[in-house]
Coordinates of C-alpha atoms in Angstrom, one line a residue:
M1 CA -9.3 10.2 15.6
S2 CA -7.1 7.3 14.6
E3 CA -4.5 7.9 12.8
I4 CA -4.3 6.1 9.1
I5 CA -1.4 4.0 8.2
L6 CA 0.0 4.7 4.9
A7 CA 2.0 1.3 3.4
S8 CA 3.5 3.3 0.7
K9 CA 6.6 5.1 0.1
S10 CA 4.3 7.4 -2.3
K11 CA 4.7 11.0 -1.5
V12 CA 1.5 11.9 -3.8
R13 CA -0.4 9.7 -1.5
E14 CA 0.8 11.4 1.8
E15 CA 0.4 14.9 0.5
I16 CA -3.0 14.0 -0.3
L17 CA -4.2 12.9 2.9
I18 CA -2.4 15.7 4.3
N19 CA -4.4 18.3 2.2
N20 CA -7.5 16.9 3.7
N21 CA -6.7 16.7 6.9
I22 CA -6.3 13.0 7.4
A23 CA -3.8 12.2 10.1
C24 CA -1.5 9.7 8.5
S25 CA 1.9 7.9 9.6
V26 CA 3.7 6.5 6.7
K27 CA 5.2 2.8 7.2
P28 CA 6.8 1.7 4.0
S29 CA 5.8 -2.0 3.4
N30 CA 9.3 -2.3 1.0
I31 CA 7.4 -5.3 -1.2
D32 CA 9.0 -5.9 -4.6
E33 CA 6.0 -5.2 -7.0
D34 CA 7.2 -6.9 -10.2
P35 CA 6.9 -10.3 -9.6
V36 CA 3.6 -9.8 -8.4
K37 CA 2.5 -7.3 -11.1
Y38 CA 4.0 -9.6 -13.9
S39 CA 2.7 -12.8 -12.1
L40 CA -0.8 -11.4 -12.1
L41 CA -0.8 -9.9 -15.6
K42 CA 0.2 -13.2 -16.9
E43 CA -2.9 -14.7 -15.7
G44 CA -4.9 -11.7 -17.5
A45 CA -5.7 -9.8 -14.0
S46 CA -6.9 -6.3 -14.9
P47 CA -5.4 -3.0 -13.8
E48 CA -8.2 -2.8 -10.9
I49 CA -7.4 -6.0 -9.5
I50 CA -3.3 -5.7 -9.8
S51 CA -3.9 -2.4 -7.6
K52 CA -6.4 -3.9 -5.1
N53 CA -3.9 -7.3 -3.9
L54 CA -1.2 -5.4 -4.1
A55 CA -2.8 -2.7 -1.9
E56 CA -4.2 -5.7 0.2
L57 CA -0.7 -7.2 0.5
K58 CA 1.3 -4.4 1.2
A59 CA -1.3 -3.6 4.4
N60 CA -1.2 -7.2 5.7
K61 CA 2.6 -7.0 6.0
V62 CA 2.5 -4.0 7.4
S63 CA -0.4 -4.9 9.7
N64 CA 1.8 -8.0 11.1
N65 CA 4.5 -5.3 12.2
I66 CA 2.0 -3.4 14.2
H67 CA 1.0 -4.7 17.8
D68 CA 0.3 -2.0 19.7
S69 CA -2.5 -0.4 17.0

């Protein structure tokens, strides 16, 4: 089975994966979320849209640095 890459520093998310026997590797994106949140809030984005955009941004940044997976 493949290992999931968690593009977050969240210990809670990591624990959820581990507690559900999901192999994961933590590779934080180190993205400053505040400017993104501010911009999206200014546009009237919902919390769901904001979280999806942040997740996609983090995933793209981390995946661009992984060339062997």
